[in-house]
């Protein structure tokens, strides 16, 4: 089975991380009048609507290709026609938002990137799927661990389904580890120690992760959470001047000293390219890059790399991202739309979707299936990652906040400002963005 990921992007089939972050910020700024123009509280209404044809909005990706490949079987067994429309990632979410604002039910099913879930759901643009999932033995919601169930929720409502499971993983060079007698690190201190030894050996650069301003917020958040911190406290107050935030930032600076010179501006794509084409001992990146790392046309590490769960520190947590799929609140065929989703993503049919080339979905029945994990071992790691999983902040202001974090962390890593001064300014900026 060959599975190519949703976000993060591959160099060949995906948009750049910078464009993705900019698109998120732009789309979040668009729908200010959506709640007033849409169906109000109908996002909580799962009732109504059958049709002989439904329209499914997808985003160009291997997952879209896999869904298209599965559709004829659904059409043959149900008599329901499925019309697929799509738009490039850079335009897709804004196009969906404008459709939701019009409220004419143009789409019955929509595929979207998880950070957009808060934007859509806060505007009552998505149907609450709980009445469907709770009654479906075919879908079997209990086949997902709690963090993956929460991945699909906003304000306590289940408004989407999991279309991919994309945690951070540790990627490492088995051959370099063996030559230096290194063990797989289980803590961030051990990860840094390994990187330092690899760098000093001259065999390879010590490590790589993304530091580009467009995406560094995601890697920094992982470390912030690992070291026991968070963006906000329980009252909602921004807390990025905490000891954990200082430690996370200084730790990233230490890693830069044992990284390739270009690491300071590296995106997730760039990090993967460095890992697969040059000598880099280890990498922290999303599981979605697996097909890139194993691409026989471009990767030189196919037979020398392995994956493991990411290291931990004060808190055992793994950041998750990926695709969601849901039913717009203005769909006039919700019942038929659910019939399609229940069939496509049922416990029985999910492996068939993955066989068709879709990204891995972290169902317990998938990650514990030895027939699957023996062929692609990284899928087994989706289980423990999901059990400790945490998605990116479900904030309507996340696009702007992510950009602010990225610029601030980049300035601190490049030496334009000190950690203390940079975090103090970031504290003020995020407090304004988050309305404090």
Short mmCIF file of C-alpha atoms in Angstrom, two decimals:
data_model
loop_
_atom_site.label_atom_id
_atom_site.label_comp_id
_atom_site.label_asym_id
_atom_site.label_seq_id
_atom_site.Cartn_x
_atom_site.Cartn_y
_atom_site.Cartn_z
CA UNK A 1 0.00 0.00 0.00
CA UNK A 2 1.25 3.46 -0.88
CA UNK A 3 -0.15 6.31 1.16
CA UNK A 4 0.60 9.91 0.45
CA UNK A 5 -0.20 12.51 3.08
CA UNK A 6 -2.47 15.44 3.53
CA UNK A 7 -0.78 18.46 5.15
CA UNK A 8 2.07 18.85 5.78
CA UNK A 9 2.87 19.13 2.09
CA UNK A 10 5.15 17.15 -0.12
CA UNK A 11 7.40 19.15 -2.45
CA UNK A 12 5.73 17.67 -5.53
CA UNK A 13 2.05 17.43 -4.68
CA UNK A 14 1.43 20.15 -2.12
CA UNK A 15 1.49 23.91 -1.72
CA UNK A 16 4.26 25.44 0.30
CA UNK A 17 3.95 25.74 4.06
CA UNK A 18 4.21 29.52 3.76
CA UNK A 19 1.26 29.70 1.37
CA UNK A 20 -0.74 27.39 3.61
CA UNK A 21 -0.21 29.62 6.64
CA UNK A 22 -1.08 32.73 4.65
CA UNK A 23 -4.21 31.09 3.26
CA UNK A 24 -5.35 30.23 6.77
CA UNK A 25 -4.88 33.79 7.96
CA UNK A 26 -6.72 35.17 4.91
CA UNK A 27 -9.63 32.77 5.12
CA UNK A 28 -10.12 33.47 8.82
CA UNK A 29 -10.39 37.15 8.04
CA UNK A 30 -13.12 36.66 5.42
CA UNK A 31 -16.25 35.27 7.07
CA UNK A 32 -17.20 38.12 9.39
CA UNK A 33 -20.80 38.14 8.19
CA UNK A 34 -21.18 34.41 7.77
CA UNK A 35 -23.13 33.71 10.92
CA UNK A 36 -25.73 36.32 10.03
CA UNK A 37 -26.02 35.17 6.41
CA UNK A 38 -26.03 31.43 7.02
CA UNK A 39 -28.57 29.20 8.66
CA UNK A 40 -27.89 30.44 12.18
CA UNK A 41 -28.08 27.60 14.65
CA UNK A 42 -28.65 25.03 11.94
CA UNK A 43 -25.09 23.83 12.38
CA UNK A 44 -26.48 21.79 15.26
CA UNK A 45 -29.28 20.33 13.10
CA UNK A 46 -28.43 16.91 11.70
CA UNK A 47 -31.89 16.36 10.22
CA UNK A 48 -33.22 16.56 6.73
CA UNK A 49 -32.49 15.81 3.18
CA UNK A 50 -32.12 12.97 0.76
CA UNK A 51 -31.14 13.25 -2.87
CA UNK A 52 -30.37 11.16 -5.91
CA UNK A 53 -27.14 13.15 -6.38
CA UNK A 54 -24.81 14.81 -3.90
CA UNK A 55 -21.94 17.22 -4.49
CA UNK A 56 -18.66 16.53 -2.72
CA UNK A 57 -16.03 19.28 -2.47
CA UNK A 58 -12.49 17.89 -2.26
CA UNK A 59 -8.97 19.32 -2.25
CA UNK A 60 -6.46 17.97 -4.79
CA UNK A 61 -4.41 15.33 -2.99
CA UNK A 62 -3.85 11.59 -3.00
CA UNK A 63 -6.75 11.37 -0.55
CA UNK A 64 -9.00 13.03 -3.13
CA UNK A 65 -7.79 10.54 -5.73
CA UNK A 66 -8.55 7.66 -3.38
CA UNK A 67 -12.06 8.95 -2.66
CA UNK A 68 -12.72 9.30 -6.39
CA UNK A 69 -11.55 5.72 -6.91
CA UNK A 70 -14.01 4.47 -4.30
CA UNK A 71 -17.05 6.42 -5.51
CA UNK A 72 -18.15 4.05 -8.35
CA UNK A 73 -18.68 1.25 -5.85
CA UNK A 74 -20.86 3.50 -3.69
CA UNK A 75 -22.85 4.66 -6.70
CA UNK A 76 -23.41 1.09 -7.87
CA UNK A 77 -24.56 -0.16 -4.48
CA UNK A 78 -26.84 2.79 -3.61
CA UNK A 79 -27.98 4.33 -6.87
CA UNK A 80 -26.83 7.72 -5.58
CA UNK A 81 -24.71 9.78 -7.97
CA UNK A 82 -21.71 11.60 -6.50
CA UNK A 83 -20.50 14.75 -8.23
CA UNK A 84 -16.97 15.79 -7.25
CA UNK A 85 -15.77 19.37 -7.47
CA UNK A 86 -12.44 20.64 -6.20
CA UNK A 87 -10.18 23.66 -5.92
CA UNK A 88 -6.46 24.08 -5.18
CA UNK A 89 -5.62 24.27 -1.50
CA UNK A 90 -4.78 27.98 -1.66
CA UNK A 91 -8.33 28.75 -2.84
CA UNK A 92 -10.36 25.87 -1.42
CA UNK A 93 -11.14 27.05 2.10
CA UNK A 94 -12.06 30.56 1.06
CA UNK A 95 -14.28 29.10 -1.66
CA UNK A 96 -16.02 26.94 0.94
CA UNK A 97 -16.51 29.92 3.23
CA UNK A 98 -18.10 31.97 0.46
CA UNK A 99 -20.40 29.06 -0.35
CA UNK A 100 -21.42 28.75 3.30
CA UNK A 101 -22.08 32.48 3.39
CA UNK A 102 -24.38 32.23 0.38
CA UNK A 103 -26.36 29.52 2.17
CA UNK A 104 -27.60 27.85 -1.01
CA UNK A 105 -26.42 24.34 -0.23
CA UNK A 106 -23.89 24.12 -3.04
CA UNK A 107 -21.95 21.32 -1.33
CA UNK A 108 -23.13 18.30 0.62
CA UNK A 109 -19.72 17.08 1.79
CA UNK A 110 -16.52 19.12 2.23
CA UNK A 111 -12.90 18.17 2.84
CA UNK A 112 -10.83 20.68 4.81
CA UNK A 113 -7.63 21.10 6.82
CA UNK A 114 -8.11 20.77 10.59
CA UNK A 115 -6.99 24.32 11.56
CA UNK A 116 -10.00 25.62 9.60
CA UNK A 117 -12.45 23.64 11.72
CA UNK A 118 -12.77 26.39 14.34
CA UNK A 119 -13.37 29.04 11.67
CA UNK A 120 -16.09 27.00 9.97
CA UNK A 121 -17.77 25.71 13.13
CA UNK A 122 -17.76 29.07 14.92
CA UNK A 123 -19.86 30.40 12.05
CA UNK A 124 -22.39 27.54 12.30
CA UNK A 125 -21.26 26.34 8.89
CA UNK A 126 -20.95 22.64 9.75
CA UNK A 127 -23.54 20.04 10.75
CA UNK A 128 -23.32 18.44 14.18
CA UNK A 129 -22.60 14.82 13.30
CA UNK A 130 -23.09 13.37 16.78
CA UNK A 131 -26.64 12.12 16.06
CA UNK A 132 -25.21 10.19 13.11
CA UNK A 133 -21.97 8.84 14.59
CA UNK A 134 -23.55 7.84 17.90
CA UNK A 135 -26.13 5.69 16.11
CA UNK A 136 -23.77 4.13 13.55
CA UNK A 137 -22.33 0.70 14.23
CA UNK A 138 -20.70 0.78 10.78
CA UNK A 139 -18.75 3.94 11.54
CA UNK A 140 -17.98 2.82 15.13
CA UNK A 141 -16.87 6.01 16.85
CA UNK A 142 -15.38 3.95 19.67
CA UNK A 143 -12.72 2.72 17.24
CA UNK A 144 -11.12 6.15 17.75
CA UNK A 145 -9.30 7.06 20.96
CA UNK A 146 -10.61 10.11 22.80
CA UNK A 147 -8.07 12.66 21.42
CA UNK A 148 -9.05 11.67 17.87
CA UNK A 149 -12.71 12.08 18.74
CA UNK A 150 -11.93 15.52 20.17
CA UNK A 151 -9.97 16.34 17.00
CA UNK A 152 -13.32 16.60 15.20
CA UNK A 153 -15.08 18.83 17.72
CA UNK A 154 -15.67 22.51 18.34
CA UNK A 155 -17.39 23.94 21.41
CA UNK A 156 -18.45 20.46 22.44
CA UNK A 157 -20.03 19.52 19.11
CA UNK A 158 -18.75 16.84 16.74
CA UNK A 159 -18.77 18.71 13.44
CA UNK A 160 -16.44 16.61 11.28
CA UNK A 161 -14.86 13.21 10.75
CA UNK A 162 -11.19 12.30 10.84
CA UNK A 163 -9.91 11.93 7.26
CA UNK A 164 -6.25 11.54 8.26
CA UNK A 165 -4.09 11.21 11.35
CA UNK A 166 -0.84 13.19 11.11
CA UNK A 167 1.25 13.28 14.32
CA UNK A 168 4.81 14.42 14.76
CA UNK A 169 7.27 11.52 14.60
CA UNK A 170 10.98 11.08 15.22
CA UNK A 171 12.78 10.10 12.03
CA UNK A 172 16.35 8.85 12.38
CA UNK A 173 19.18 7.26 10.42
CA UNK A 174 19.69 3.71 11.62
CA UNK A 175 23.14 3.50 10.05
CA UNK A 176 24.42 6.63 11.77
CA UNK A 177 22.91 5.61 15.11
CA UNK A 178 24.61 2.21 14.79
CA UNK A 179 28.03 3.66 13.94
CA UNK A 180 27.91 5.98 16.95
CA UNK A 181 26.27 3.53 19.34
CA UNK A 182 23.26 5.79 19.87
CA UNK A 183 19.92 4.73 21.32
CA UNK A 184 16.55 6.04 20.21
CA UNK A 185 15.91 9.08 22.41
CA UNK A 186 12.88 9.08 24.67
CA UNK A 187 13.46 12.56 26.12
CA UNK A 188 14.27 15.90 24.50
CA UNK A 189 17.53 16.01 26.45
CA UNK A 190 18.52 12.71 24.86
CA UNK A 191 17.51 13.97 21.43
CA UNK A 192 19.79 17.01 21.81
CA UNK A 193 22.59 14.81 23.14
CA UNK A 194 22.29 12.54 20.10
CA UNK A 195 22.29 15.53 17.77
CA UNK A 196 25.41 16.90 19.43
CA UNK A 197 27.24 13.57 19.10
CA UNK A 198 26.21 13.18 15.45
CA UNK A 199 27.34 16.71 14.62
CA UNK A 200 30.67 16.23 16.38
CA UNK A 201 31.32 12.94 14.56
CA UNK A 202 31.40 14.61 11.17
CA UNK A 203 29.19 11.86 9.74
CA UNK A 204 26.15 14.09 9.39
CA UNK A 205 24.34 17.16 10.67
CA UNK A 206 22.88 16.47 14.06
CA UNK A 207 19.21 17.05 13.35
CA UNK A 208 16.60 19.04 11.43
CA UNK A 209 13.18 20.51 12.12
CA UNK A 210 11.28 23.44 10.60
CA UNK A 211 12.25 26.95 11.73
CA UNK A 212 10.76 29.07 8.96
CA UNK A 213 8.55 31.87 10.26
CA UNK A 214 5.60 30.53 8.27
CA UNK A 215 5.42 27.25 10.19
CA UNK A 216 7.79 27.32 13.18
CA UNK A 217 4.83 27.96 15.51
CA UNK A 218 3.81 24.33 15.10
CA UNK A 219 7.21 22.94 16.13
CA UNK A 220 7.55 25.51 18.91
CA UNK A 221 4.10 24.60 20.27
CA UNK A 222 5.11 20.95 20.44
CA UNK A 223 8.10 21.86 22.57
CA UNK A 224 6.11 24.34 24.66
CA UNK A 225 3.56 21.65 25.48
CA UNK A 226 6.29 19.05 26.11
CA UNK A 227 8.00 21.33 28.63
CA UNK A 228 4.72 21.80 30.50
CA UNK A 229 3.60 25.14 29.06
CA UNK A 230 0.71 26.39 26.97
CA UNK A 231 -0.43 29.40 24.97
CA UNK A 232 -3.10 30.24 27.54
CA UNK A 233 -3.91 29.33 31.12
CA UNK A 234 -7.27 27.99 32.28
CA UNK A 235 -8.72 31.51 32.41
CA UNK A 236 -7.70 32.22 28.80
CA UNK A 237 -4.79 34.51 29.66
CA UNK A 238 -1.84 34.30 27.28
CA UNK A 239 1.17 32.70 29.01
CA UNK A 240 4.06 32.77 26.54
CA UNK A 241 6.51 34.34 29.00
CA UNK A 242 6.39 31.22 31.18
CA UNK A 243 9.52 29.24 32.12
CA UNK A 244 8.33 26.53 29.71
CA UNK A 245 8.13 29.04 26.83
CA UNK A 246 11.65 30.25 27.61
CA UNK A 247 12.91 26.67 27.75
CA UNK A 248 11.23 25.73 24.46
CA UNK A 249 12.70 28.75 22.67
CA UNK A 250 16.20 28.29 24.05
CA UNK A 251 16.03 24.58 23.23
CA UNK A 252 15.28 25.37 19.58
CA UNK A 253 18.27 27.71 19.53
CA UNK A 254 20.47 24.90 20.86
CA UNK A 255 19.22 22.60 18.13
CA UNK A 256 20.14 25.14 15.46
CA UNK A 257 23.77 24.81 16.50
CA UNK A 258 23.71 21.14 15.49
CA UNK A 259 21.64 21.52 12.32
CA UNK A 260 22.40 22.22 8.66
CA UNK A 261 23.13 25.91 8.00
CA UNK A 262 19.90 26.30 6.04
CA UNK A 263 17.80 25.06 8.96
CA UNK A 264 17.04 28.59 10.16
CA UNK A 265 14.71 29.13 7.17
CA UNK A 266 13.61 25.52 6.65
CA UNK A 267 9.94 24.63 6.19
CA UNK A 268 8.62 21.11 6.75
CA UNK A 269 9.22 20.43 3.06
CA UNK A 270 12.78 21.72 3.29
CA UNK A 271 13.52 19.68 6.39
CA UNK A 272 12.34 16.53 4.64
CA UNK A 273 14.41 17.29 1.56
CA UNK A 274 17.51 17.74 3.70
CA UNK A 275 16.85 14.49 5.55
CA UNK A 276 16.29 12.49 2.37
CA UNK A 277 19.01 13.94 0.14
CA UNK A 278 21.82 14.87 2.52
CA UNK A 279 23.32 13.37 5.66
CA UNK A 280 21.17 14.40 8.62
CA UNK A 281 21.04 12.15 11.66
CA UNK A 282 17.50 12.76 12.86
CA UNK A 283 14.41 14.82 12.20
CA UNK A 284 11.16 15.86 13.89
CA UNK A 285 8.39 16.04 11.32
CA UNK A 286 4.84 14.91 10.60
CA UNK A 287 3.99 11.33 9.68
CA UNK A 288 2.49 12.60 6.43
CA UNK A 289 5.98 12.88 4.96
CA UNK A 290 6.41 9.10 4.94
CA UNK A 291 5.79 8.73 1.18
CA UNK A 292 8.39 11.44 0.50
CA UNK A 293 11.00 9.75 2.67
CA UNK A 294 10.32 6.46 0.88
CA UNK A 295 10.17 7.90 -2.65
CA UNK A 296 12.54 5.79 -4.73
CA UNK A 297 13.09 8.64 -7.20
CA UNK A 298 14.33 11.22 -4.69
CA UNK A 299 15.21 9.67 -1.34
CA UNK A 300 18.59 8.17 -0.56
CA UNK A 301 17.58 6.97 2.92
CA UNK A 302 14.87 4.46 2.04
CA UNK A 303 16.82 1.56 3.53
CA UNK A 304 18.58 3.43 6.32
CA UNK A 305 15.87 5.32 8.20
CA UNK A 306 13.43 4.36 10.92
CA UNK A 307 10.68 6.12 12.85
CA UNK A 308 9.78 6.32 16.52
CA UNK A 309 7.52 8.27 18.84
CA UNK A 310 8.75 11.78 19.53
CA UNK A 311 10.67 12.45 22.73
CA UNK A 312 8.96 13.76 25.85
CA UNK A 313 9.77 16.04 28.77
CA UNK A 314 7.47 17.29 31.53
CA UNK A 315 4.32 16.39 29.58
CA UNK A 316 3.72 13.43 27.29
CA UNK A 317 1.96 15.01 24.31
CA UNK A 318 2.11 14.72 20.53
CA UNK A 319 0.84 17.35 18.14
CA UNK A 320 -1.70 16.19 15.56
CA UNK A 321 -2.82 17.69 12.27
CA UNK A 322 -4.39 16.53 9.01
CA UNK A 323 -7.60 16.45 6.97
CA UNK A 324 -11.18 16.56 8.20
CA UNK A 325 -14.38 15.97 6.24
CA UNK A 326 -17.87 17.09 7.12
CA UNK A 327 -21.36 18.09 6.02
CA UNK A 328 -22.14 21.79 5.51
CA UNK A 329 -25.04 23.11 7.58
CA UNK A 330 -26.75 24.42 4.45
CA UNK A 331 -26.72 21.05 2.65
CA UNK A 332 -30.19 20.03 1.55
CA UNK A 333 -29.19 16.37 1.45
CA UNK A 334 -27.66 15.71 4.87
CA UNK A 335 -29.08 12.21 5.19
CA UNK A 336 -27.63 11.13 1.85
CA UNK A 337 -24.37 12.94 2.59
CA UNK A 338 -24.05 10.95 5.80
CA UNK A 339 -24.88 7.75 3.93
CA UNK A 340 -21.87 8.44 1.72
CA UNK A 341 -19.52 9.33 4.59
CA UNK A 342 -20.62 6.38 6.71
CA UNK A 343 -19.89 4.05 3.80
CA UNK A 344 -16.60 5.68 2.78
CA UNK A 345 -15.14 5.89 6.31
CA UNK A 346 -16.74 2.91 7.98
CA UNK A 347 -14.58 0.64 10.08
CA UNK A 348 -14.78 -1.96 7.31
CA UNK A 349 -14.07 0.38 4.39
CA UNK A 350 -11.36 2.64 5.83
CA UNK A 351 -8.61 0.10 4.94
CA UNK A 352 -9.97 0.03 1.39
CA UNK A 353 -9.72 3.81 1.16
CA UNK A 354 -6.13 3.61 2.40
CA UNK A 355 -5.39 0.86 -0.11
CA UNK A 356 -6.60 3.26 -2.79
CA UNK A 357 -3.90 5.71 -1.73
CA UNK A 358 -5.49 7.85 0.99
CA UNK A 359 -3.59 9.04 4.04
CA UNK A 360 -3.57 6.81 7.10
CA UNK A 361 -6.44 7.20 9.56
CA UNK A 362 -5.63 6.36 13.17
CA UNK A 363 -8.46 4.00 13.97
CA UNK A 364 -7.48 1.56 16.69
CA UNK A 365 -8.37 -1.28 14.34
CA UNK A 366 -5.93 0.17 11.78
CA UNK A 367 -2.94 0.90 14.01
CA UNK A 368 -3.15 -2.56 15.63
CA UNK A 369 -3.58 -4.47 12.37
CA UNK A 370 -0.32 -6.36 11.86
CA UNK A 371 -1.10 -6.95 8.18
CA UNK A 372 -0.99 -3.16 7.72
CA UNK A 373 1.78 -2.21 10.15
CA UNK A 374 4.12 -4.95 8.93
CA UNK A 375 4.15 -3.25 5.53
CA UNK A 376 4.31 0.32 6.84
CA UNK A 377 5.62 0.24 10.43
CA UNK A 378 5.11 3.96 11.04
CA UNK A 379 1.34 3.40 11.13
CA UNK A 380 1.72 1.52 14.41
CA UNK A 381 3.11 4.74 15.90
CA UNK A 382 -0.13 6.58 15.14
CA UNK A 383 -1.70 4.68 18.04
CA UNK A 384 0.44 5.95 20.92
CA UNK A 385 0.72 9.35 19.25
CA UNK A 386 -3.05 9.64 19.10
CA UNK A 387 -3.51 8.52 22.69
CA UNK A 388 -1.37 11.47 23.76
CA UNK A 389 -2.47 13.63 20.84
CA UNK A 390 -3.31 17.30 20.82
CA UNK A 391 -4.39 19.26 17.76
CA UNK A 392 -3.34 22.80 16.93
CA UNK A 393 -5.33 25.38 18.93
CA UNK A 394 -9.00 25.45 17.93
CA UNK A 395 -9.05 29.23 17.78
CA UNK A 396 -10.75 31.38 15.15
CA UNK A 397 -7.73 33.68 15.49
CA UNK A 398 -5.20 30.87 15.03
CA UNK A 399 -4.08 32.03 11.58
CA UNK A 400 -3.01 35.44 12.87
CA UNK A 401 -1.66 34.04 16.13
CA UNK A 402 0.42 31.45 14.27
CA UNK A 403 1.95 34.14 12.08
CA UNK A 404 2.78 36.28 15.11
CA UNK A 405 4.42 33.35 16.87
CA UNK A 406 6.36 32.47 13.74
CA UNK A 407 7.80 35.95 13.24
CA UNK A 408 8.66 36.27 16.93
CA UNK A 409 10.35 32.87 17.21
CA UNK A 410 12.28 33.46 13.99
CA UNK A 411 13.56 36.77 15.36
CA UNK A 412 14.68 35.08 18.57
CA UNK A 413 16.34 32.16 16.80
CA UNK A 414 18.19 34.45 14.39
CA UNK A 415 19.44 36.67 17.21
CA UNK A 416 17.46 39.78 16.29
CA UNK A 417 16.13 39.87 19.82
CA UNK A 418 16.65 38.01 23.09
CA UNK A 419 14.37 35.26 24.29
CA UNK A 420 13.02 37.35 27.15
CA UNK A 421 12.38 40.45 25.06
CA UNK A 422 10.93 38.49 22.17
CA UNK A 423 8.51 36.52 24.35
CA UNK A 424 7.43 39.67 26.18
CA UNK A 425 6.53 41.29 22.86
CA UNK A 426 4.81 38.12 21.71
CA UNK A 427 2.81 38.11 24.94
CA UNK A 428 1.50 41.58 24.14
CA UNK A 429 0.79 40.77 20.49
CA UNK A 430 -1.09 37.55 21.24
CA UNK A 431 -3.06 39.19 24.05
CA UNK A 432 -4.33 41.73 21.53
CA UNK A 433 -5.08 39.10 18.88
CA UNK A 434 -6.94 36.90 21.34
CA UNK A 435 -8.97 39.80 22.64
CA UNK A 436 -7.52 40.15 26.12
#
